[in-house]
Coordinates of C-alpha atoms and ligand atoms in Angstrom, one line a residue:
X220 CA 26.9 4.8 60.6
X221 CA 27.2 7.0 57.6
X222 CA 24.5 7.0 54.9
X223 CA 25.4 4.9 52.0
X224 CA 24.9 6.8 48.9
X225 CA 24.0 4.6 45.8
X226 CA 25.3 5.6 42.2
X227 CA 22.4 5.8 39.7
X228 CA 24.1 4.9 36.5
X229 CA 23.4 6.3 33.2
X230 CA 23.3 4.7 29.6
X231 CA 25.8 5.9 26.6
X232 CA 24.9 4.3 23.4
X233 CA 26.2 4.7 19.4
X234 CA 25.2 2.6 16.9
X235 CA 27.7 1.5 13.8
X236 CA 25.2 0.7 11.0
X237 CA 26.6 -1.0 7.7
X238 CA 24.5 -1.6 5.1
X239 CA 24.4 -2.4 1.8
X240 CA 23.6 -0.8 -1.0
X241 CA 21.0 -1.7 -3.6
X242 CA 22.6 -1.1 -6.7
X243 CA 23.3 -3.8 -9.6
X244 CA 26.9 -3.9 -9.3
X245 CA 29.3 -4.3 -6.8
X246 CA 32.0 -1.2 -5.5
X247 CA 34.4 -1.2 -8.0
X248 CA 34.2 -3.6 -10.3
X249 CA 30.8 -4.9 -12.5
X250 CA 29.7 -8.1 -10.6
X251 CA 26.1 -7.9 -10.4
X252 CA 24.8 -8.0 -6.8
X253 CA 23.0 -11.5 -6.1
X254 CA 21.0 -12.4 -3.3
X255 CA 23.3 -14.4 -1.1
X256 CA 20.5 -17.1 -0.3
X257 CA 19.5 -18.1 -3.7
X258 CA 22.6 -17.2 -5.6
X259 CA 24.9 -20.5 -5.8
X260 CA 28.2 -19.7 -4.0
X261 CA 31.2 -17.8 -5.9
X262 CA 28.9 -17.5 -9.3
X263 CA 29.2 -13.4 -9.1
X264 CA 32.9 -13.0 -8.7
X265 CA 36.2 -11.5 -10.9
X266 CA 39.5 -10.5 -10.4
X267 CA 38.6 -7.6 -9.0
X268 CA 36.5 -8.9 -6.2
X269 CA 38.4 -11.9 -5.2
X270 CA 41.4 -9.7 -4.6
X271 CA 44.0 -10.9 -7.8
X272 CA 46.9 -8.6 -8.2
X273 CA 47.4 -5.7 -10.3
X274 CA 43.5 -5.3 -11.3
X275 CA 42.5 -1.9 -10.9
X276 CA 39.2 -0.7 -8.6
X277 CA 36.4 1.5 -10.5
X278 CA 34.4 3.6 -8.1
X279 CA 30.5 2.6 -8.6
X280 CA 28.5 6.0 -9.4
X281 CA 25.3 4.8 -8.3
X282 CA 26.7 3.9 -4.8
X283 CA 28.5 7.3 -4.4
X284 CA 24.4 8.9 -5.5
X285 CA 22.9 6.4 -3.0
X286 CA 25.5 7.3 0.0
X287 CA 24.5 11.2 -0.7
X288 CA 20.5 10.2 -0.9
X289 CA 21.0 8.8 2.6
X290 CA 24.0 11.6 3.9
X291 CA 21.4 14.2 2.6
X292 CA 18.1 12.4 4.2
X293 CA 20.9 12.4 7.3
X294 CA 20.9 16.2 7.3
X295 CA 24.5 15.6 6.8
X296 CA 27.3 17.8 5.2
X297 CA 28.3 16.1 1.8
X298 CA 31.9 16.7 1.3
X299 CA 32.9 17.8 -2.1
X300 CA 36.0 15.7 -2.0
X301 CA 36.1 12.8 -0.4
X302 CA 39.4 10.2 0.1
X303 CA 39.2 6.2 -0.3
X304 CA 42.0 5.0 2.1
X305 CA 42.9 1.1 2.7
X306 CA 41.8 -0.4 6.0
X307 CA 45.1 -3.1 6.4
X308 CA 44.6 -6.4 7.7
X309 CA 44.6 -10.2 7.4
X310 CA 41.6 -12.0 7.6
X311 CA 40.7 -14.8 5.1
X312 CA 37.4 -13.4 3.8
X313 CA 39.3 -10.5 2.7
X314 CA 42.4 -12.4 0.4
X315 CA 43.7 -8.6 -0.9
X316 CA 44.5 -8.4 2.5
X317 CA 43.0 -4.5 2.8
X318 CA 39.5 -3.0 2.7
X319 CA 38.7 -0.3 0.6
X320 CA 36.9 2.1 3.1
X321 CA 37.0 5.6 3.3
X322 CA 38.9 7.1 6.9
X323 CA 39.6 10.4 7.2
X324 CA 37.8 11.9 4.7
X325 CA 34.6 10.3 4.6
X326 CA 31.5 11.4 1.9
X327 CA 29.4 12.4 4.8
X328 CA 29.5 14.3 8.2
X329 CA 27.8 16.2 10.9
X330 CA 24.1 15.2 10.2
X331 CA 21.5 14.0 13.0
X332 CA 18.5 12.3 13.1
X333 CA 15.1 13.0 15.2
X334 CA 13.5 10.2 16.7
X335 CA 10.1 10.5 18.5
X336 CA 10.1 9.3 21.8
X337 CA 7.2 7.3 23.8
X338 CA 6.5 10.1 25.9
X339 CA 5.4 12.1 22.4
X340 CA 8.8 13.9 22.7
X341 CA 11.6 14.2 19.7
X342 CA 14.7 13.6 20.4
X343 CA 18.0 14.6 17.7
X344 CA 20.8 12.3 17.4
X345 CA 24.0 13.4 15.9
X346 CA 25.6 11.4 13.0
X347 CA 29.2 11.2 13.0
X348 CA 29.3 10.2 9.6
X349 CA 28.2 7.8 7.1
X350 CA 30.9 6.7 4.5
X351 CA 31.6 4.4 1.4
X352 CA 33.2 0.5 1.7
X353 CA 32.8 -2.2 0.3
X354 CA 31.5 -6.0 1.9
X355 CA 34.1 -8.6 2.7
X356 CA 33.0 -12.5 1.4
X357 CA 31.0 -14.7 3.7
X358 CA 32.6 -17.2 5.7
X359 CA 30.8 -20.0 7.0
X360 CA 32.0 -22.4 9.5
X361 CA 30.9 -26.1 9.2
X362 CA 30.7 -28.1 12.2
X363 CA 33.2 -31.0 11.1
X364 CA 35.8 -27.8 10.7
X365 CA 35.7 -27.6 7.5
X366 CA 35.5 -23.6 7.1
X367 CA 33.9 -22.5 3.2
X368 CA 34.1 -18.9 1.8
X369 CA 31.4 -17.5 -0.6
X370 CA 32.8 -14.3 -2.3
X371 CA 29.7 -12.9 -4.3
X372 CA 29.3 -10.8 -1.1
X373 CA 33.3 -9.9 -1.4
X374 CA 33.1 -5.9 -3.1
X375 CA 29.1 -5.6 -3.0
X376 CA 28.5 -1.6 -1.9
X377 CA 28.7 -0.6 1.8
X378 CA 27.4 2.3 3.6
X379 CA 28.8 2.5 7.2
X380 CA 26.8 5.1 9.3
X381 CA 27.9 5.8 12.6
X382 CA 26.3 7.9 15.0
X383 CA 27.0 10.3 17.9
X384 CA 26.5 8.5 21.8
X385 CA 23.5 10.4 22.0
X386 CA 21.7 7.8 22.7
X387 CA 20.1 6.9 26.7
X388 CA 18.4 4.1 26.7
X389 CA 17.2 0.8 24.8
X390 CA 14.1 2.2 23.8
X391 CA 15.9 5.5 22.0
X392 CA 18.3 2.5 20.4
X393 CA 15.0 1.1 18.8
X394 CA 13.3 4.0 17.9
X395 CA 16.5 5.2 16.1
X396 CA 16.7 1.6 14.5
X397 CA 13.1 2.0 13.4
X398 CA 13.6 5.5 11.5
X399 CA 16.6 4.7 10.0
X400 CA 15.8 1.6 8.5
X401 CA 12.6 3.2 7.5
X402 CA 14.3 5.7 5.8
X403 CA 17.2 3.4 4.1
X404 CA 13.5 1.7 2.8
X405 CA 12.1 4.8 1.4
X406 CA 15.1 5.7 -0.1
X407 CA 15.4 2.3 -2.1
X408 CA 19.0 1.7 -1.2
X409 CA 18.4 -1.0 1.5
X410 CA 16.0 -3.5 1.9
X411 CA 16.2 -3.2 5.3
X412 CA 16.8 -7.1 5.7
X413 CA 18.5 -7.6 9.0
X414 CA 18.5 -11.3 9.1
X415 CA 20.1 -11.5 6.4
X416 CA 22.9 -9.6 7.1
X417 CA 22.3 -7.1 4.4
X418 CA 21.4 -4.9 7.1
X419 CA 23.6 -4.8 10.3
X420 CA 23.3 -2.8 13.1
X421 CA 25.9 -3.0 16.1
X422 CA 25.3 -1.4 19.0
X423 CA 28.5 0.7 21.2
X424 CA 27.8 0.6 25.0
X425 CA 29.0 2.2 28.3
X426 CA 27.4 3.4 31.1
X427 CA 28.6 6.1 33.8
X428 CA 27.3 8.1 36.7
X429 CA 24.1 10.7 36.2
X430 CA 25.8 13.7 35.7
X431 CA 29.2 12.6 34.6
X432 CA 30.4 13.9 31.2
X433 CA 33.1 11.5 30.6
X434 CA 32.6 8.4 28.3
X435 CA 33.3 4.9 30.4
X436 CA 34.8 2.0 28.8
X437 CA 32.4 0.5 25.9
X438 CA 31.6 -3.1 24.6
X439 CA 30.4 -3.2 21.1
X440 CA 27.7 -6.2 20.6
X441 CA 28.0 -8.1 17.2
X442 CA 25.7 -10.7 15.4
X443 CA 22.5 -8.7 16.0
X444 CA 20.0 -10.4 13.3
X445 CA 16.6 -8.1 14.2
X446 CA 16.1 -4.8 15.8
X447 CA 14.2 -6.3 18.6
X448 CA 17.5 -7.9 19.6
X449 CA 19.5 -5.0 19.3
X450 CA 17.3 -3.4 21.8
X451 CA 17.0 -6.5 23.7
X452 CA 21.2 -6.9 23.7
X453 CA 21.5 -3.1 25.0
X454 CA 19.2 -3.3 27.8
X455 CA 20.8 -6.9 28.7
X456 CA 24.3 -5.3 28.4
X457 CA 23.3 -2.2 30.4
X458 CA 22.1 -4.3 32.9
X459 CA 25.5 -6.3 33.1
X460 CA 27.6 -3.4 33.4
X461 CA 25.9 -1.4 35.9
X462 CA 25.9 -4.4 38.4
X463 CA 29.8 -5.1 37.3
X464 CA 29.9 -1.5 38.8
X465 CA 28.2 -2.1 41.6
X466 CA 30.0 -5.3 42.5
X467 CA 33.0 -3.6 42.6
X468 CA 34.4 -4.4 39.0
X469 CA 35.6 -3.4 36.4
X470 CA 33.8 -3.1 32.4
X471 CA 36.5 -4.5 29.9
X472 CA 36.3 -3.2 26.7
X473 CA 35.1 -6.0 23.9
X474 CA 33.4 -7.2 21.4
X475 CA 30.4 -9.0 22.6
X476 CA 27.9 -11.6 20.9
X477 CA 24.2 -12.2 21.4
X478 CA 23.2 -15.6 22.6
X479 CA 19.9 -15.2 20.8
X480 CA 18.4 -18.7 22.9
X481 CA 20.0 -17.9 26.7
X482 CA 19.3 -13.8 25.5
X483 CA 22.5 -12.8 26.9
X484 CA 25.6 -11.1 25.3
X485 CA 28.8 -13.0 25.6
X486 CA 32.4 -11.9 25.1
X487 CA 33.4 -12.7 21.5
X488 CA 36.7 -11.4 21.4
X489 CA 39.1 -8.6 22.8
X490 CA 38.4 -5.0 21.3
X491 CA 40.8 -4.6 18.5
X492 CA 41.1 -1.1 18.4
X493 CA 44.8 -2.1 19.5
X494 CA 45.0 -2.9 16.1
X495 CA 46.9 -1.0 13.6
X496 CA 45.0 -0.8 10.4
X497 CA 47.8 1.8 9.1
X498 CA 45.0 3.5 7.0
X499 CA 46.7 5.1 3.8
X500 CA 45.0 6.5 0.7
X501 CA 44.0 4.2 -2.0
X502 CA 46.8 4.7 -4.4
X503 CA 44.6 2.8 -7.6
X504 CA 41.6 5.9 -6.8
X505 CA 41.2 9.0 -7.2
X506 CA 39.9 11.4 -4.2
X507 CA 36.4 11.3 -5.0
X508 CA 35.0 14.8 -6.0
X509 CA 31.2 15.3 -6.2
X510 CA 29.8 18.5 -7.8
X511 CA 27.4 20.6 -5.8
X512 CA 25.1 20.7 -8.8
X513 CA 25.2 17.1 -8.6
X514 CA 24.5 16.8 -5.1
X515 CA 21.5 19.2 -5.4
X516 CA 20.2 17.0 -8.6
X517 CA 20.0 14.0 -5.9
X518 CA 18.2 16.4 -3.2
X519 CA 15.9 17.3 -6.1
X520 CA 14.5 13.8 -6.0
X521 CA 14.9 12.6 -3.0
X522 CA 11.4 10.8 -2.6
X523 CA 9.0 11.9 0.4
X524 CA 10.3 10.7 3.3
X525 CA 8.5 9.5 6.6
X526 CA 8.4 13.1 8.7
X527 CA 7.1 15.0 5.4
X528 CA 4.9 12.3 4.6
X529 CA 3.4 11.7 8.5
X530 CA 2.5 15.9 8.2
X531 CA 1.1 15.3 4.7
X532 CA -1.3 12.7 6.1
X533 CA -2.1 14.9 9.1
X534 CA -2.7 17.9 7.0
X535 CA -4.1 16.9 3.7
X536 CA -5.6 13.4 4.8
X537 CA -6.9 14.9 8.0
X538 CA -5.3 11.7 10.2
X539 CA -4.5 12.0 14.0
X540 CA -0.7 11.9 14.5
X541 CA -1.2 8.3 15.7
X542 CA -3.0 6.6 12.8
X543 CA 0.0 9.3 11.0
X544 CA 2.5 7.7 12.8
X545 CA 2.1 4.3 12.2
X546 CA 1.4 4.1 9.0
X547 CA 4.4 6.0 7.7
X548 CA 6.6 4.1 10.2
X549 CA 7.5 1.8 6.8
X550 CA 7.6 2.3 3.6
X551 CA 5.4 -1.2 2.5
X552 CA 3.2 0.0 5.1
X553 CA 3.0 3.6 3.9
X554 CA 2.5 2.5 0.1
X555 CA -0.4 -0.3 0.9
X556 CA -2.2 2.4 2.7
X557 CA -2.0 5.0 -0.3
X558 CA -3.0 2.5 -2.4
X559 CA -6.1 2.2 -0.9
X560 CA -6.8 5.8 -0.8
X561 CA -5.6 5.9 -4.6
X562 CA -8.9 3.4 -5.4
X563 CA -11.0 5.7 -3.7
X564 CA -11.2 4.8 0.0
X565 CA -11.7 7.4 3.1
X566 CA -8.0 7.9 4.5
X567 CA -9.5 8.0 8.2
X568 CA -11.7 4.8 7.8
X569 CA -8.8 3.0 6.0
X570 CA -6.0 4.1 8.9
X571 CA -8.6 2.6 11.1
X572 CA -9.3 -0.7 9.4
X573 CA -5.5 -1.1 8.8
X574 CA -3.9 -0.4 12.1
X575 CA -7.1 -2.0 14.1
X576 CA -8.3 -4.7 12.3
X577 CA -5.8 -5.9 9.4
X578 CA -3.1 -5.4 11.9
X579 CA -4.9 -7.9 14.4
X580 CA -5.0 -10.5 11.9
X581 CA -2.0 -10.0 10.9
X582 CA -0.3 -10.3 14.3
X583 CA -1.9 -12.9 15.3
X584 CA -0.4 -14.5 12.0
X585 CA 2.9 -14.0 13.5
X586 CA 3.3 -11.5 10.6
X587 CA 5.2 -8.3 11.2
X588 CA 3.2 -5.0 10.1
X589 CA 6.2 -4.7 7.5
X590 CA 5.0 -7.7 5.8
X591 CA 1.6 -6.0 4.5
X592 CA 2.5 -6.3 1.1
X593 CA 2.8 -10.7 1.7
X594 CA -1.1 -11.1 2.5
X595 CA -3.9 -12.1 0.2
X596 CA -6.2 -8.8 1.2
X597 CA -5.7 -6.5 -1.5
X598 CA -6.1 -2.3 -1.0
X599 CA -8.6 -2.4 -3.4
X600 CA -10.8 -5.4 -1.5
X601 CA -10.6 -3.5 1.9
X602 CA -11.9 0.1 -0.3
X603 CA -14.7 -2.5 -1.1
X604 CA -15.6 -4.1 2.3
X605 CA -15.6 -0.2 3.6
X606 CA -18.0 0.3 1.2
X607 CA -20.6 -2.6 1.8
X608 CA -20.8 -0.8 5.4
X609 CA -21.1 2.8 4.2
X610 CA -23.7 1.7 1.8
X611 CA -24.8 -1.0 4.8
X612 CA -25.3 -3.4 3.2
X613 CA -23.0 -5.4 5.9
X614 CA -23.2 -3.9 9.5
X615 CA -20.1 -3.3 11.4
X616 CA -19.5 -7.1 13.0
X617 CA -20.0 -8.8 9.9
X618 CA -17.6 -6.7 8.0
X619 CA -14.7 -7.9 10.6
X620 CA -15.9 -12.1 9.8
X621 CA -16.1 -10.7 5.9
X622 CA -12.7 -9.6 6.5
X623 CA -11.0 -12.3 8.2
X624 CA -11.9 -14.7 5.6
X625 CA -10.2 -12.2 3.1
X626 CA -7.0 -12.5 4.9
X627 CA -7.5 -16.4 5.5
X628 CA -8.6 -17.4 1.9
X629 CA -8.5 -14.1 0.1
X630 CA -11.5 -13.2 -2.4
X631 CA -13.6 -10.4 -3.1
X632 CA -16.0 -8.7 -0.4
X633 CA -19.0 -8.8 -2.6
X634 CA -18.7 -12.7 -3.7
X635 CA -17.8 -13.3 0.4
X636 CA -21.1 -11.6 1.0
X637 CA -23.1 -13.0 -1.6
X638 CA -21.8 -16.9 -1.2
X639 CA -22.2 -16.4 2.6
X640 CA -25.6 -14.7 2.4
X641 CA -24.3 -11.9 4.6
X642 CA -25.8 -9.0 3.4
X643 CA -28.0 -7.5 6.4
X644 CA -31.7 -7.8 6.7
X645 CA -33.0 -4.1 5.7
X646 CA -36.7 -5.6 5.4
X647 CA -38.7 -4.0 8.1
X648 CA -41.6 -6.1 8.1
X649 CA -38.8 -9.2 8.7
X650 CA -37.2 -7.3 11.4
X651 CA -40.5 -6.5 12.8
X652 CA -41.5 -9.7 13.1
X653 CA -38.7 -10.9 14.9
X654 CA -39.1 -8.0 17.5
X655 CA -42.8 -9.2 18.1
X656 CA -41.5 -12.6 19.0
X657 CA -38.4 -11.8 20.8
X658 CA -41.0 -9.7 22.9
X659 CA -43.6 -12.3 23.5
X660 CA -40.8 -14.9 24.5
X661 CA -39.2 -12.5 27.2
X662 CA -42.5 -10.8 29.1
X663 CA -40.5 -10.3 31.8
X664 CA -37.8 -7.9 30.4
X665 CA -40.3 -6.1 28.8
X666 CA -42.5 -5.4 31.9
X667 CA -39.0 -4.2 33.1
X668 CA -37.9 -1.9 30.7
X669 CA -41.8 -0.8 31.2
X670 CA -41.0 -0.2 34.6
X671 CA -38.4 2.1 33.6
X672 CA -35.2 -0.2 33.6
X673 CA -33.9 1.7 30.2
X674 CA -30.7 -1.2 29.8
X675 CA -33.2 -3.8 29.6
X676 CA -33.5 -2.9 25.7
X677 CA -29.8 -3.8 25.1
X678 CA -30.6 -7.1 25.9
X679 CA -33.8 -7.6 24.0
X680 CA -31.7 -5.8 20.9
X681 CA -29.4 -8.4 21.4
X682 CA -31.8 -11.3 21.3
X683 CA -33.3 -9.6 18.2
X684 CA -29.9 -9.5 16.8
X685 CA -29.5 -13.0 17.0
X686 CA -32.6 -14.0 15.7
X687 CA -31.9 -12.4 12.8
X688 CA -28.1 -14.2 12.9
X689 CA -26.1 -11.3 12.8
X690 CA -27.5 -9.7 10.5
X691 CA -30.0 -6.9 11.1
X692 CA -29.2 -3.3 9.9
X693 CA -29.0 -2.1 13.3
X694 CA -29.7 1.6 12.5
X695 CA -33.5 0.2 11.4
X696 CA -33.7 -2.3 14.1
X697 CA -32.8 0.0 16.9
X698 CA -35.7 3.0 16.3
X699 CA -38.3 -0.2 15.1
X700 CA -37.4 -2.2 18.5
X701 CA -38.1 1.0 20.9
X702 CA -41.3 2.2 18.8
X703 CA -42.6 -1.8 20.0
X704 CA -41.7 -1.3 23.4
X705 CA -43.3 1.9 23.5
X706 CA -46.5 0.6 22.1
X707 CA -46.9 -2.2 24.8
X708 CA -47.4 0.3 27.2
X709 CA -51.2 -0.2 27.3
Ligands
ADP844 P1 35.5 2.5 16.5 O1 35.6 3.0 15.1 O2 36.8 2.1 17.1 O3 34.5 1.4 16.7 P2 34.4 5.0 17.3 O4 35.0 6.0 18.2 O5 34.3 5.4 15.9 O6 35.0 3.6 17.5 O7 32.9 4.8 17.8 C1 32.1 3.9 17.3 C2 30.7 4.1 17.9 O8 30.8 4.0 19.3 C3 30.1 5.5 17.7 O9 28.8 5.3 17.4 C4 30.4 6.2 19.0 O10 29.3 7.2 19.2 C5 30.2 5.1 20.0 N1 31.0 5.3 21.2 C6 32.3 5.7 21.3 N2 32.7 5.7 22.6 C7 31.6 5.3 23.3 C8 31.4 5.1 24.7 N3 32.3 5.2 25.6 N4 30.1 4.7 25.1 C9 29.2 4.5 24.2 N5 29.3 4.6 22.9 C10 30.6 5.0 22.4
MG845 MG1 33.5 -0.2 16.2
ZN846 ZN1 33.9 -8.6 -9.2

C-alpha cells in the first residue's frame, strides 16, 4: 500500500473593522452623537438621518480629520480626492433605502500595520483601506415578535478599515485586534467599546494547503462582542474548516455567527456578495477633496502613539521592552502609568508595582488591565506606598497588605500605615531582644547553624520575623541576627 500523504492546512485571515467615530455630530447632518444605552430611543434624530426625501447630506469635517488621523497612524496613502458613492439596498434599519459609503474611491489606501508577535517577532499587515460611512439604526428584536428600531445610531460617523489576508493564525488576529484598537484609543476617535457595538470587528476566513498561493472559499463571522471572541471564533472556524477538508467536503462561503454560550460559529446567512449594491456616486456630495497642507496639519499633531511611546519608555525611562510593552499596550494604561511618574515616582519601580502587583489585584477582580482608570488606588497613592519602602519605613511584604487594602477600600498609604500600626520596627534594642528569645526558644537550630548548617538562619529570621509580626526592617534585623549567632559560639 502507498503512503498516505496528509495535507497540512494553512490559515488566511482579513479583518473588516467598522467603527465609529467620536465626534459630536453625526455624518452629515448635526444630530449630536448619544450613547446608545443611556440615550432614550429616537431622541437624536432629523430628517436627514431618518432618511425623509429631498433633505440634503453635509459631509462632517471632523470625521473626514479623524479618518486621516487613523489612515495616517495606518501608514496609509490619503487620497486627495476621495468619492462618496451609495451602497443600494433594502433593509428596514436603513428607510432611505442606500448607505452613504465611500467604494471606489475610498479616503485611505495601501497602509499596513506591525504587530509584535509571541515569539518577540514583528510582523506587517497590509491595509486595504480604511474609508468613510455612516451607521445604519439599531434594530432590536423582541421575543413576542414585535421588532423596534432606534435611529439615534442611524448617520452617526463610520470608519470601515479593511485589511490585507495577511493574517496566519488566531493569535496574529488578536495581536492585530490589540494594536489597532489601542491605536483607535490613542487617537481619541474610538473608545474602543466592542460590546457595545461601537467597535466591531469581523473576522474573513479560509484556509488552504501550506504552500498554495490561491485564496479558498471564506466565511465571514459576525456578532463578535470582545476581541477574545474574535480570536476564539477564528481558531474555532479554522478548526471547522480544515476537518470539512479533511472529511471530504466542501467550505461554503457565509456569513457565520458566534454562539457565545456553546463557543461555536454557526451559519447566519448565505454570503451576499451575490448581491448587487449597484454602487453610484452620491449625486447630493461633492467628491471630497482634502489639501495636502491639511493633511500634514493633522500629521503635525497626531499624539504619541504606542511604538514611539514603548521606545520612549525604553530609552528615556530606562524600562525593559516588557514592562515597555505592556504598559503602552493601552492608552488608560499608558496614561495611569505617566501619571505616576508625573508625581515623582521611579518609572522602573512603578512598571513593576503596576504590571506585578496592581495587575494581580486587579485580575483577580475580574477587571481587565484596561479598566485602571475604574479602581480606587490613585497614581499619586502608589508614588506614596513606593516611598514608605524606599524610606523603609514599610518593608517589602507589608507594602503588598498596605496595598491591597488601597485597592479594596482606597485611602492614603500613610493613614493605612499609621491606623494599622504598620510602620516597621527600626529599634534595635527591640529587635534584639526578640533575637535573644527566638534563640533561647530554639537551642537546637542554633547548635546547628553552629555546626555549620548556614540555612538554618533562614529559619530563625523567620521566627524573628514573626515575633516581631511582620514587621522588622529586615536590612537591620538580618546583620543584628548573624552578629548573635556568631557570638554564641563560646
Ligand atoms: P467583501 O467586501 O465582499 O466583504 P473583500 O474582498 O473586500 O470582501 O474582503 C473583505 C476581507 O476579507 C478583507 O479583509 C480581505 O483581506 C479578506 N479576504 C478576502 N478573501 C479572503 C479569503 N479567501 N480568505 C481570507 N480572507 C479573505
Ligand atoms: Mg465583507
Ligand atoms: Zn440627523
Amino acid at each position: 500500500m502507498g503512503a498516505t500523504t496528509t495535507i497540512k492546512y494553512e490559515p488566511v485571515i482579513g479583518l473588516e473593522i467598522h467603527a465609529e467615530l467620536l465626534t459630536n455630530t453625526k455624518m452629515f447632518c448635526r444630530c449630536p452623537v448619544v450613547d446608545p444605552t443611556i440615550s432614550p430611543p429616537n431622541t437624536a434624530v432629523c430628517v436627514v438621518c431618518t432618511g425623509q426625501p429631498g433633505v440634503l447630506p453635509v459631509i462632517n469635517k471632523r470625521a473626514v480629520e479623524y479618518a486621516i488621523m487613523v489612515g495616517l497612524a495606518l501608514n496609509c496613502e490619503i487620497r486627495e480626492t476621495s468619492i462618496f458613492a451609495r451602497k443600494n439596498y433594502f433593509y428596514p434599519d436603513l428607510p432611505k433605502g442606500y448607505q452613504i459609503s465611500q467604494y471606489e474611491y475610498p479616503l485611505c489606501i495601501n497602509g499596513w500595520l506591525d504587530i509584535e508577535l509571541e515569539n518577540g517577532q514583528t510582523k506587517r499587515i497590509g491595509i486595504r483601506r480604511a474609508h468613510l460611512e455612516e451607521d445604519t439604526a439599531k434594530n432590536t428584536h423582541l421575543n413576542d415578535g414585535t421588532s423596534l428600531i432606534d435611529f439615534n445610531r442611524s448617520g452617526v460617523a463610520l470608519l470601515e478599515i479593511v485589511t490585507e489576508p495577511d493574517l496566519r493564525s488566531a493569535e496574529e488576529v488578536e495581536a492585530f485586534a490589540r494594536k489597532l484598537r489601542a491605536i483607535l484609543q490613542y487617537l481619541g476617535v474610538n473608545n474602543g467599546d466592542m460590546s457595545k457595538g461601537v467597535l466591531r470587528m469581523e473576522p474573513n476566513i479560509s484556509v488552504r494547503p501550506i504552500g498554495s498561493d490561491e485564496l479558498w472559499t471564506r466565511t465571514e463571522v459576525k456578532n463578535l462582542n470582545s476581541i477574545r471572541n474574535v480570536a476564539r471564533a477564528t481558531a474555532y472556524e479554522i478548526e471547522r474548516q480544515i476537518s470539512t477538508y479533511e472529511s471530504g467536503g466542501q467550505v461554503i462561503q457565509q456569513t457565520m455567527g458566534w454562539d457565545e454560550l456553546r463557543q461555536i460559529t454557526v451559519p447566519q446567512r448565505g454570503k451576499e456578495d451575490a448581491h448587487d449594491y449597484r454602487y453610484f456616486p452620491e449625486p447630493d456630495l461633492p467628491p471630497l477633496q482634502v489639501s495636502h497642507e491639511w493633511i500634514e496639519e493633522i500629521r503635525a499633531k497626531m499624539p504619541e502613539l504606542p511604538d514611539v511611546k514603548r521606545q520612549r519608555y525604553m530609552d528615556e525611562l530606562g524600562l525593559g521592552e516588557y514592562d515597555a510593552s505592556v504598559l503602552v499596550a493601552d492608552r488608560a494604561i499608558a496614561e495611569w502609568f505617566e501619571l505616576a511618574v508625573s508625581e515623582g515616582g521611579d518609572p522602573k519601580n512603578l512598571a513593576n508595582w503596576i504590571i506585578v502587583e496592581m495587575f494581580r489585584l486587579m485580575n483577580k477582580d475580574g477587571l481587565e488591565r484596561e479598566q485602571i482608570s475604574e479602581i480606587k488606588i490613585q497614581p499619586a497613592q502608589l508614588v506614596a506606598l513606593i516611598k514608605l519602602v524606599e524610606d523603609r519605613i514599610i518593608n517589602n511584604n507589608t507594602a503588598k497588605k498596605v496595598l491591597a487594602t488601597m485597592y479594596a477600600e482606597g485611602g492614603d498609604p500613610v493613614e493605612i500605615v499609621k491606623a494599622q500600626g504598620l510602620a516597621q520596627e527600626t529599634d534595635s534594642s527591640v529587635l534584639q531582644a526578640a533575637i535573644e528569645q527566638v534563640l533561647d526558644e530554639n537551642p537546637d537550630e542554633v547548635q546547628r547553624w553552629l555546626n555549620g548548617e548556614e540555612k538554618v538562619e533562614k529559619f530563625l529570621f523567620g521566627q524573628v520575623m514573626r515575633a516581631l509580626k511582620g514587621k522588622a526592617d529586615a536590612q537591620i534585623l538580618g546583620p543584628l541576627l548573624n552578629t548573635a549567632l556568631r557570638n554564641r559560639h563560646e
